[in-house]
C-alpha cells in the first residue's frame, strides 16, 4: 500500500504459511501440538476432579469441626 513492498518480499517466511507441506518437520510439529493439547486437557480435567473432591469433602465435613 502506498508504494510499500508486498509482505512476502519483506518477510520471506510469510509466503510459506500458505504451503506448510514445503517445510520439513511440519507433521512432527503438528503431532507435538496435538499431544500438548491432549496433555493440557488431561491436566485441566485432573485439576477439576481434585478441586471438586476437595470441595465435596469440605462440605461433607463442615459440621464435624471440634
Coordinates of N, CA, C and O in Angstrom, one line a residue:
X1 N 0.8 -1.2 0.0 CA 0.0 0.0 0.0 C 0.9 1.2 0.0 O 1.8 1.3 0.8
X2 N 0.6 2.2 -0.8 CA 1.3 3.4 -0.9 C 2.8 3.2 -1.3 O 3.7 3.8 -0.7
X3 N 3.0 2.3 -2.2 CA 4.4 2.0 -2.7 C 5.2 1.1 -1.8 O 6.4 0.9 -2.1
X4 N 4.7 0.6 -0.7 CA 5.5 -0.3 0.1 C 5.5 -1.7 -0.6 O 4.6 -2.1 -1.3
X5 N 6.6 -2.5 -0.4 CA 6.7 -3.8 -1.0 C 5.7 -4.8 -0.3 O 5.2 -4.5 0.8
X6 N 5.4 -5.8 -1.0 CA 4.5 -6.8 -0.5 C 5.1 -7.5 0.7 O 6.3 -7.6 0.9
X7 N 4.2 -8.1 1.5 CA 4.6 -8.8 2.7 C 5.6 -10.0 2.4 O 6.5 -10.2 3.2
X8 N 5.3 -10.7 1.4 CA 6.2 -11.8 1.0 C 7.6 -11.4 0.7 O 8.5 -12.2 0.8
X9 N 7.8 -10.2 0.2 CA 9.2 -9.8 -0.1 C 9.9 -9.3 1.1 O 11.1 -9.4 1.2
X10 N 9.1 -8.8 2.1 CA 9.8 -8.3 3.3 C 10.1 -9.4 4.2 O 11.2 -9.5 4.8
X11 N 9.1 -10.3 4.4 CA 9.3 -11.5 5.3 C 9.2 -12.7 4.4 O 8.1 -13.2 4.0
X12 N 10.3 -13.3 4.0 CA 10.3 -14.5 3.1 C 9.5 -15.7 3.7 O 9.0 -16.4 2.9
X13 N 9.5 -15.8 5.0 CA 8.8 -17.0 5.5 C 7.2 -16.8 5.5 O 6.5 -17.7 5.7
X14 N 6.8 -15.6 5.3 CA 5.3 -15.3 5.3 C 4.7 -16.1 4.1 O 3.5 -16.5 4.2
X15 N 5.4 -16.3 3.0 CA 4.8 -17.0 1.9 C 4.7 -18.5 2.1 O 4.0 -19.2 1.5
X16 N 5.5 -19.0 3.1 CA 5.5 -20.4 3.4 C 4.3 -20.8 4.2 O 4.0 -22.0 4.3
X17 N 3.6 -19.9 4.8 CA 2.4 -20.2 5.6 C 1.3 -20.8 4.7 O 0.4 -21.5 5.2
X18 N 1.3 -20.4 3.4 CA 0.2 -20.9 2.6 C 0.5 -22.4 2.2 O -0.4 -23.1 1.8
X19 N 1.7 -22.8 2.2 CA 2.1 -24.2 1.8 C 2.9 -24.8 2.9 O 4.1 -24.9 2.7
X20 N 2.3 -25.3 3.9 CA 3.1 -25.9 5.0 C 3.7 -27.2 4.7 O 4.7 -27.6 5.4
X21 N 3.3 -27.9 3.6 CA 4.0 -29.2 3.3 C 5.4 -29.0 2.7 O 6.1 -29.9 2.6
X22 N 5.7 -27.7 2.4 CA 7.0 -27.4 1.9 C 8.1 -27.5 3.0 O 9.2 -28.0 2.7
X23 N 7.7 -27.1 4.2 CA 8.7 -27.1 5.3 C 8.8 -28.4 5.9 O 7.8 -29.1 6.2
X24 N 10.1 -28.9 6.1 CA 10.2 -30.2 6.8 C 9.9 -30.1 8.2 O 10.1 -29.1 8.9
X25 N 9.4 -31.2 8.8 CA 9.1 -31.2 10.2 C 7.8 -30.8 10.6 O 7.4 -30.8 11.8
X26 N 7.0 -30.3 9.6 CA 5.6 -29.9 10.0 C 4.7 -31.0 10.5 O 4.0 -30.8 11.5
X27 N 4.8 -32.2 9.9 CA 3.9 -33.3 10.5 C 4.3 -33.6 12.0 O 3.5 -33.8 12.8
X28 N 5.6 -33.6 12.3 CA 6.1 -33.8 13.6 C 5.7 -32.7 14.6 O 5.2 -33.0 15.7
X29 N 5.7 -31.5 14.1 CA 5.3 -30.3 14.9 C 3.8 -30.4 15.2 O 3.3 -30.1 16.3
X30 N 3.0 -30.8 14.2 CA 1.6 -30.9 14.4 C 1.3 -32.0 15.4 O 0.4 -31.9 16.2
X31 N 2.1 -33.1 15.3 CA 1.9 -34.2 16.3 C 2.2 -33.7 17.7 O 1.5 -34.1 18.7
X32 N 3.3 -33.0 17.9 CA 3.6 -32.4 19.2 C 2.5 -31.5 19.7 O 2.2 -31.4 20.9
X33 N 2.0 -30.7 18.8 CA 0.9 -29.7 19.2 C -0.3 -30.5 19.6 O -0.9 -30.1 20.6
X34 N -0.7 -31.5 18.9 CA -1.8 -32.3 19.3 C -1.6 -33.0 20.7 O -2.5 -33.1 21.5
X35 N -0.4 -33.5 20.9 CA 0.0 -34.2 22.2 C -0.1 -33.1 23.3 O -0.5 -33.4 24.4
X36 N 0.4 -31.9 23.0 CA 0.4 -30.9 24.1 C -1.0 -30.5 24.4 O -1.4 -30.3 25.6
X37 N -1.9 -30.4 23.4 CA -3.3 -30.1 23.6 C -4.0 -31.2 24.5 O -4.7 -30.9 25.4
X38 N -3.7 -32.4 24.1 CA -4.3 -33.5 24.9 C -3.8 -33.5 26.3 O -4.5 -33.8 27.3
X39 N -2.5 -33.3 26.5 CA -1.9 -33.2 27.9 C -2.5 -32.1 28.7 O -2.8 -32.2 29.9
X40 N -2.8 -30.9 28.0 CA -3.4 -29.8 28.7 C -4.8 -30.1 29.2 O -5.2 -29.8 30.3
X41 N -5.6 -30.8 28.3 CA -6.9 -31.2 28.6 C -6.9 -32.2 29.8 O -7.8 -32.1 30.7
X42 N -6.0 -33.1 29.8 CA -5.8 -34.1 30.9 C -5.5 -33.3 32.2 O -6.1 -33.6 33.2
X43 N -4.6 -32.4 32.1 CA -4.2 -31.6 33.3 C -5.4 -30.9 33.8 O -5.6 -30.9 35.1
X44 N -6.2 -30.2 33.0 CA -7.3 -29.5 33.4 C -8.4 -30.4 34.0 O -9.0 -30.0 35.0
X45 N -8.6 -31.5 33.4 CA -9.6 -32.4 33.9 C -9.2 -33.0 35.3 O -10.0 -33.1 36.2
X46 N -7.9 -33.3 35.5 CA -7.5 -33.8 36.8 C -7.6 -32.7 37.8 O -8.0 -32.9 39.0
X47 N -7.3 -31.5 37.5 CA -7.4 -30.3 38.4 C -8.9 -30.1 38.8 O -9.2 -29.9 40.0
X48 N -9.8 -30.2 37.9 CA -11.2 -30.1 38.2 C -11.7 -31.2 39.1 O -12.4 -31.0 40.1
X49 N -11.2 -32.4 38.9 CA -11.6 -33.6 39.7 C -11.1 -33.4 41.1 O -11.8 -33.6 42.1
X50 N -9.8 -33.0 41.3 CA -9.2 -32.8 42.6 C -9.9 -31.6 43.3 O -10.2 -31.7 44.5
X51 N -10.2 -30.5 42.7 CA -10.9 -29.4 43.3 C -12.3 -29.8 43.7 O -12.8 -29.4 44.8
X52 N -13.0 -30.5 42.9 CA -14.3 -31.0 43.2 C -14.3 -31.9 44.4 O -15.2 -31.8 45.3
X53 N -13.3 -32.8 44.5 CA -13.2 -33.7 45.6 C -12.9 -33.0 46.9 O -13.5 -33.2 47.9
X54 N -12.1 -32.0 46.8 CA -11.8 -31.2 47.9 C -13.0 -30.4 48.4 O -13.3 -30.4 49.6
X55 N -13.7 -29.8 47.5 CA -14.9 -29.1 47.9 C -16.0 -30.0 48.5 O -16.7 -29.7 49.5
X56 N -16.1 -31.2 47.9 CA -17.1 -32.2 48.4 C -16.7 -32.6 49.8 O -17.6 -32.7 50.7
X57 N -15.4 -32.9 50.1 CA -15.0 -33.2 51.5 C -15.2 -32.1 52.5 O -15.6 -32.3 53.6
X58 N -15.0 -30.8 52.0 CA -15.2 -29.7 52.9 C -16.7 -29.5 53.2 O -17.0 -29.3 54.4
X59 N -17.5 -29.7 52.3 CA -19.0 -29.6 52.5 C -19.5 -30.7 53.4 O -20.3 -30.6 54.3
X60 N -18.9 -31.9 53.1 CA -19.4 -33.1 53.9 C -19.0 -33.0 55.3 O -19.7 -33.5 56.2
X61 N -17.8 -32.5 55.6 CA -17.2 -32.5 57.0 C -17.4 -31.1 57.6 O -16.7 -30.8 58.5
X62 N -18.3 -30.3 57.1 CA -18.4 -28.9 57.6 C -18.9 -28.9 59.1 O -18.3 -28.1 59.9
X63 N -19.8 -29.8 59.5 CA -20.2 -29.7 60.9 C -19.4 -30.5 61.8 O -19.7 -30.5 63.0
X64 N -18.4 -31.2 61.4 CA -17.6 -32.1 62.3 C -16.4 -31.4 62.9 O -15.5 -32.1 63.4
X65 N -16.3 -30.1 62.8 CA -15.1 -29.5 63.4 C -15.2 -29.5 64.9 O -16.3 -29.3 65.5
X66 N -14.1 -29.8 65.6 CA -14.1 -29.8 67.0 C -13.2 -28.8 67.7 O -12.3 -28.3 67.1

